[in-house]
CSV table of C-alpha atoms in Angstrom, one decimal:
chain,number,residue,atom,x,y,z
A,1,UNK,CA,0.0,0.2,0.1
A,2,UNK,CA,1.5,3.4,-1.0
A,3,UNK,CA,2.2,5.7,1.7
A,4,UNK,CA,0.9,8.8,-0.2
A,5,UNK,CA,-2.0,9.1,-2.7
A,6,UNK,CA,-1.3,7.9,-6.1
A,7,UNK,CA,-3.6,10.4,-7.5
A,8,UNK,CA,-1.7,13.6,-8.3
A,9,UNK,CA,-2.9,16.9,-9.7
A,10,UNK,CA,-4.0,16.5,-13.5
A,11,UNK,CA,-1.5,18.9,-14.6
A,12,UNK,CA,-0.1,18.9,-18.2
A,13,UNK,CA,3.3,17.3,-17.1
A,14,UNK,CA,1.5,14.4,-15.4
A,15,UNK,CA,-1.0,13.9,-18.2
A,16,UNK,CA,2.0,13.4,-20.7
A,17,UNK,CA,3.9,11.4,-18.3
A,18,UNK,CA,0.6,9.1,-18.1
A,19,UNK,CA,0.3,9.0,-21.8
A,20,UNK,CA,3.7,7.9,-22.3
A,21,UNK,CA,3.9,5.2,-19.4
A,22,UNK,CA,0.6,3.8,-20.8
A,23,UNK,CA,2.1,3.5,-24.3
A,24,UNK,CA,5.4,2.3,-23.3
A,25,UNK,CA,4.6,-0.2,-20.6
A,26,UNK,CA,0.8,-0.9,-20.9
A,27,UNK,CA,-0.1,1.0,-17.6
A,28,UNK,CA,0.8,4.2,-15.4
A,29,UNK,CA,4.3,3.4,-13.2
A,30,UNK,CA,3.6,3.9,-9.7
A,31,UNK,CA,6.6,5.9,-9.2
A,32,UNK,CA,5.3,8.4,-11.9
A,33,UNK,CA,2.2,8.9,-9.7
A,34,UNK,CA,3.9,9.6,-6.5
A,35,UNK,CA,6.3,11.8,-7.9
A,36,UNK,CA,3.6,13.7,-9.6
A,37,UNK,CA,3.1,15.4,-6.6
A,38,UNK,CA,6.0,17.5,-7.1
A,39,UNK,CA,6.8,18.5,-10.6
A,40,UNK,CA,10.3,19.4,-10.3
A,41,UNK,CA,11.3,16.3,-8.6
A,42,UNK,CA,9.2,14.4,-11.3
A,43,UNK,CA,11.1,16.6,-14.1
A,44,UNK,CA,14.5,16.1,-12.5
A,45,UNK,CA,13.8,12.5,-12.3
A,46,UNK,CA,12.8,11.9,-16.1
A,47,UNK,CA,16.0,14.0,-17.2
A,48,UNK,CA,18.4,12.0,-14.8
A,49,UNK,CA,16.8,8.5,-16.1
A,50,UNK,CA,17.3,9.8,-19.9
A,51,UNK,CA,20.6,10.6,-19.4
A,52,UNK,CA,21.4,7.2,-17.3
A,53,UNK,CA,19.8,5.2,-20.2
A,54,UNK,CA,22.5,6.7,-22.6
A,55,UNK,CA,25.6,5.0,-20.3
A,56,UNK,CA,27.1,2.4,-22.6
A,57,UNK,CA,30.4,1.4,-21.2
A,58,UNK,CA,29.0,-1.5,-19.0
A,59,UNK,CA,27.5,-4.7,-20.5
A,60,UNK,CA,23.8,-4.7,-20.3
A,61,UNK,CA,23.6,-8.0,-18.9
A,62,UNK,CA,26.2,-7.0,-16.1
A,63,UNK,CA,24.2,-3.8,-15.7
A,64,UNK,CA,20.9,-5.9,-15.2
A,65,UNK,CA,22.6,-8.2,-12.5
A,66,UNK,CA,23.9,-5.1,-10.5
A,67,UNK,CA,20.6,-3.5,-10.6
A,68,UNK,CA,18.7,-6.6,-9.6
A,69,UNK,CA,21.3,-7.4,-7.0
A,70,UNK,CA,21.0,-3.9,-5.4
A,71,UNK,CA,17.1,-4.2,-5.5
A,72,UNK,CA,17.1,-7.3,-4.0
A,73,UNK,CA,19.3,-6.3,-1.2
A,74,UNK,CA,17.1,-3.3,-0.3
A,75,UNK,CA,13.7,-5.5,-0.4
A,76,UNK,CA,12.2,-3.2,-3.1
A,77,UNK,CA,9.6,-5.6,-4.8
A,78,UNK,CA,8.4,-2.8,-7.2
A,79,UNK,CA,11.9,-2.8,-8.5
A,80,UNK,CA,12.5,-6.4,-8.6
A,81,UNK,CA,9.0,-6.9,-10.3
A,82,UNK,CA,9.8,-4.1,-13.1
A,83,UNK,CA,13.4,-4.7,-13.2
A,84,UNK,CA,12.6,-8.7,-14.0
A,85,UNK,CA,10.1,-7.7,-16.9
A,86,UNK,CA,12.6,-4.9,-18.5
A,87,UNK,CA,15.7,-7.1,-18.3
A,88,UNK,CA,14.1,-10.2,-19.8
A,89,UNK,CA,12.9,-8.1,-22.7
A,90,UNK,CA,16.4,-7.0,-23.2
A,91,UNK,CA,17.3,-10.6,-23.4
A,92,UNK,CA,18.8,-11.2,-20.2
A,93,UNK,CA,18.5,-14.8,-19.1
A,94,UNK,CA,15.3,-15.0,-16.8
A,95,UNK,CA,16.8,-17.6,-14.7
A,96,UNK,CA,19.7,-15.6,-13.7
A,97,UNK,CA,17.6,-12.9,-12.9
A,98,UNK,CA,15.4,-15.2,-10.6
A,99,UNK,CA,18.6,-16.8,-9.0
A,100,UNK,CA,19.7,-13.2,-7.6
A,101,UNK,CA,18.6,-13.7,-4.0
A,102,UNK,CA,20.8,-16.9,-3.5
A,103,UNK,CA,23.1,-16.1,-6.2
A,104,UNK,CA,26.1,-17.7,-3.9
A,105,UNK,CA,24.5,-21.0,-4.3
A,106,UNK,CA,23.8,-21.0,-8.1
A,107,UNK,CA,25.8,-22.5,-10.4
A,108,UNK,CA,24.5,-20.1,-13.6
A,109,UNK,CA,26.9,-17.3,-12.8
A,110,UNK,CA,30.3,-16.7,-14.4
A,111,UNK,CA,33.1,-15.4,-12.2
A,112,UNK,CA,32.7,-11.9,-13.3
A,113,UNK,CA,29.0,-12.0,-13.0
A,114,UNK,CA,29.5,-13.5,-9.3
A,115,UNK,CA,32.0,-10.5,-8.7
A,116,UNK,CA,29.3,-8.0,-10.0
A,117,UNK,CA,26.7,-9.4,-7.7
A,118,UNK,CA,28.9,-9.3,-4.6
A,119,UNK,CA,30.0,-5.7,-5.6
A,120,UNK,CA,26.3,-4.7,-5.8
A,121,UNK,CA,25.5,-6.1,-2.3
A,122,UNK,CA,28.8,-4.8,-0.7
A,123,UNK,CA,28.0,-1.2,-2.1
A,124,UNK,CA,24.4,-1.3,-1.2
A,125,UNK,CA,25.0,-2.5,2.6
A,126,UNK,CA,25.2,0.1,5.3
A,127,UNK,CA,27.8,1.0,5.6
A,128,UNK,CA,29.4,-0.2,2.3
A,129,UNK,CA,31.3,-3.2,2.8
A,130,UNK,CA,33.5,-3.1,-0.5
A,131,UNK,CA,36.9,-4.7,-0.5
A,132,UNK,CA,40.1,-3.7,-2.2
A,133,UNK,CA,40.5,-7.3,-3.9
A,134,UNK,CA,37.0,-7.0,-5.4
A,135,UNK,CA,37.7,-3.7,-6.9
A,136,UNK,CA,41.0,-4.8,-8.1
A,137,UNK,CA,39.4,-8.0,-10.1
A,138,UNK,CA,36.5,-5.8,-11.5
A,139,UNK,CA,38.8,-3.2,-12.9
A,140,UNK,CA,41.1,-5.7,-14.4
A,141,UNK,CA,38.2,-7.5,-16.2
A,142,UNK,CA,36.2,-4.6,-17.1
A,143,UNK,CA,38.4,-1.5,-17.3
A,144,UNK,CA,38.0,1.7,-15.4
A,145,UNK,CA,35.1,3.3,-17.6
A,146,UNK,CA,33.0,0.4,-17.2
A,147,UNK,CA,33.8,-0.2,-13.5
A,148,UNK,CA,33.0,3.5,-12.9
A,149,UNK,CA,29.7,2.7,-14.7
A,150,UNK,CA,29.0,-0.2,-12.5
A,151,UNK,CA,29.6,1.7,-9.5
A,152,UNK,CA,27.2,4.5,-10.8
A,153,UNK,CA,24.5,2.2,-11.5
A,154,UNK,CA,24.5,0.4,-8.3
A,155,UNK,CA,24.1,4.0,-6.7
A,156,UNK,CA,21.2,4.8,-9.2
A,157,UNK,CA,19.5,1.6,-8.1
A,158,UNK,CA,20.0,2.5,-4.4
A,159,UNK,CA,18.3,5.6,-5.3
A,160,UNK,CA,15.3,4.0,-7.1
A,161,UNK,CA,14.9,1.1,-4.8
A,162,UNK,CA,15.2,3.2,-1.5
A,163,UNK,CA,12.5,5.7,-2.6
A,164,UNK,CA,10.3,3.2,-4.0
A,165,UNK,CA,10.5,1.2,-0.9
A,166,UNK,CA,10.0,4.1,1.5
A,167,UNK,CA,7.2,5.4,-0.5
A,168,UNK,CA,5.6,2.0,0.2
A,169,UNK,CA,5.5,0.8,-3.5
A,170,UNK,CA,5.0,-2.7,-4.5
A,171,UNK,CA,4.7,-5.0,-7.3
A,172,UNK,CA,2.5,-3.7,-10.2
A,173,UNK,CA,2.5,-7.3,-11.8
A,174,UNK,CA,5.0,-7.0,-14.4
A,175,UNK,CA,6.5,-10.3,-13.4
A,176,UNK,CA,4.0,-13.1,-12.6
A,177,UNK,CA,5.4,-13.8,-9.0
A,178,UNK,CA,7.7,-11.3,-7.4
A,179,UNK,CA,7.9,-12.7,-3.9
A,180,UNK,CA,11.7,-13.6,-4.1
A,181,UNK,CA,12.7,-15.4,-0.9
A,182,UNK,CA,15.4,-13.7,1.3
A,183,UNK,CA,19.0,-13.9,-0.2
A,184,UNK,CA,21.1,-16.5,1.6
A,185,UNK,CA,23.1,-15.3,3.9
A,186,UNK,CA,22.0,-11.6,4.2
A,187,UNK,CA,20.6,-9.9,7.0
A,188,UNK,CA,16.8,-9.7,7.5
A,189,UNK,CA,15.1,-6.6,5.8
A,190,UNK,CA,15.5,-3.5,8.3
A,191,UNK,CA,19.0,-4.6,9.0
A,192,UNK,CA,22.3,-3.5,7.2
A,193,UNK,CA,22.0,-4.2,3.5
A,194,UNK,CA,18.5,-5.9,4.2
A,195,UNK,CA,17.1,-8.9,2.5
A,196,UNK,CA,14.4,-8.6,0.0
A,197,UNK,CA,11.0,-9.4,-1.1
A,198,UNK,CA,11.4,-10.2,-4.5
A,199,UNK,CA,11.2,-9.2,-7.9
A,200,UNK,CA,14.1,-5.3,-10.4
A,201,UNK,CA,14.6,-1.7,-10.7
A,202,UNK,CA,12.9,1.3,-12.1
A,203,UNK,CA,11.8,4.8,-11.7
A,204,UNK,CA,9.1,7.3,-12.9
A,205,UNK,CA,10.2,7.3,-16.5
A,206,UNK,CA,11.3,3.7,-16.3
A,207,UNK,CA,15.0,2.7,-17.2
A,208,UNK,CA,15.5,2.7,-21.1
């Protein structure tokens, strides 16, 4: 249950966002509804997401795993739900997305993908628990530009997931079932690096 009204004023901006959202996603995204109460925040979010969508130094599959890893760690079911739908549309293997909560026990991931997921969790923990060895491996495999983009993407997903979770936004049904079990070995929700409900990342304008 959203913690504020999902019926923002019927301004020209909100009507335009509603039209675009329905045309692109088939429904109005809940983050757009709540941000619609503050036009400047909504405009800033839309411009920011449009800019983020143009980053292209990091492999899209790795980017999707980093986003999902952060959303799962925070426990944002809206982001997990939407992110699963969006990432699978872009060709990311569904099972890899479904296994994110228990990635340590899954045999689906390459060593690089496992490092990306570990980095997303470590960055998302409060306080962050990033270790030098992990960073060195990632920079060596990805290069400096892609590593910077990876770091920025995890930070962006933290912004999305923490905002949406705090606003009480939950799955809109983009994924049939978004109740992902808590990540193995992670703290319970509400603790540092909290464990998730289920489901990917997203904001008012979507992510692509």
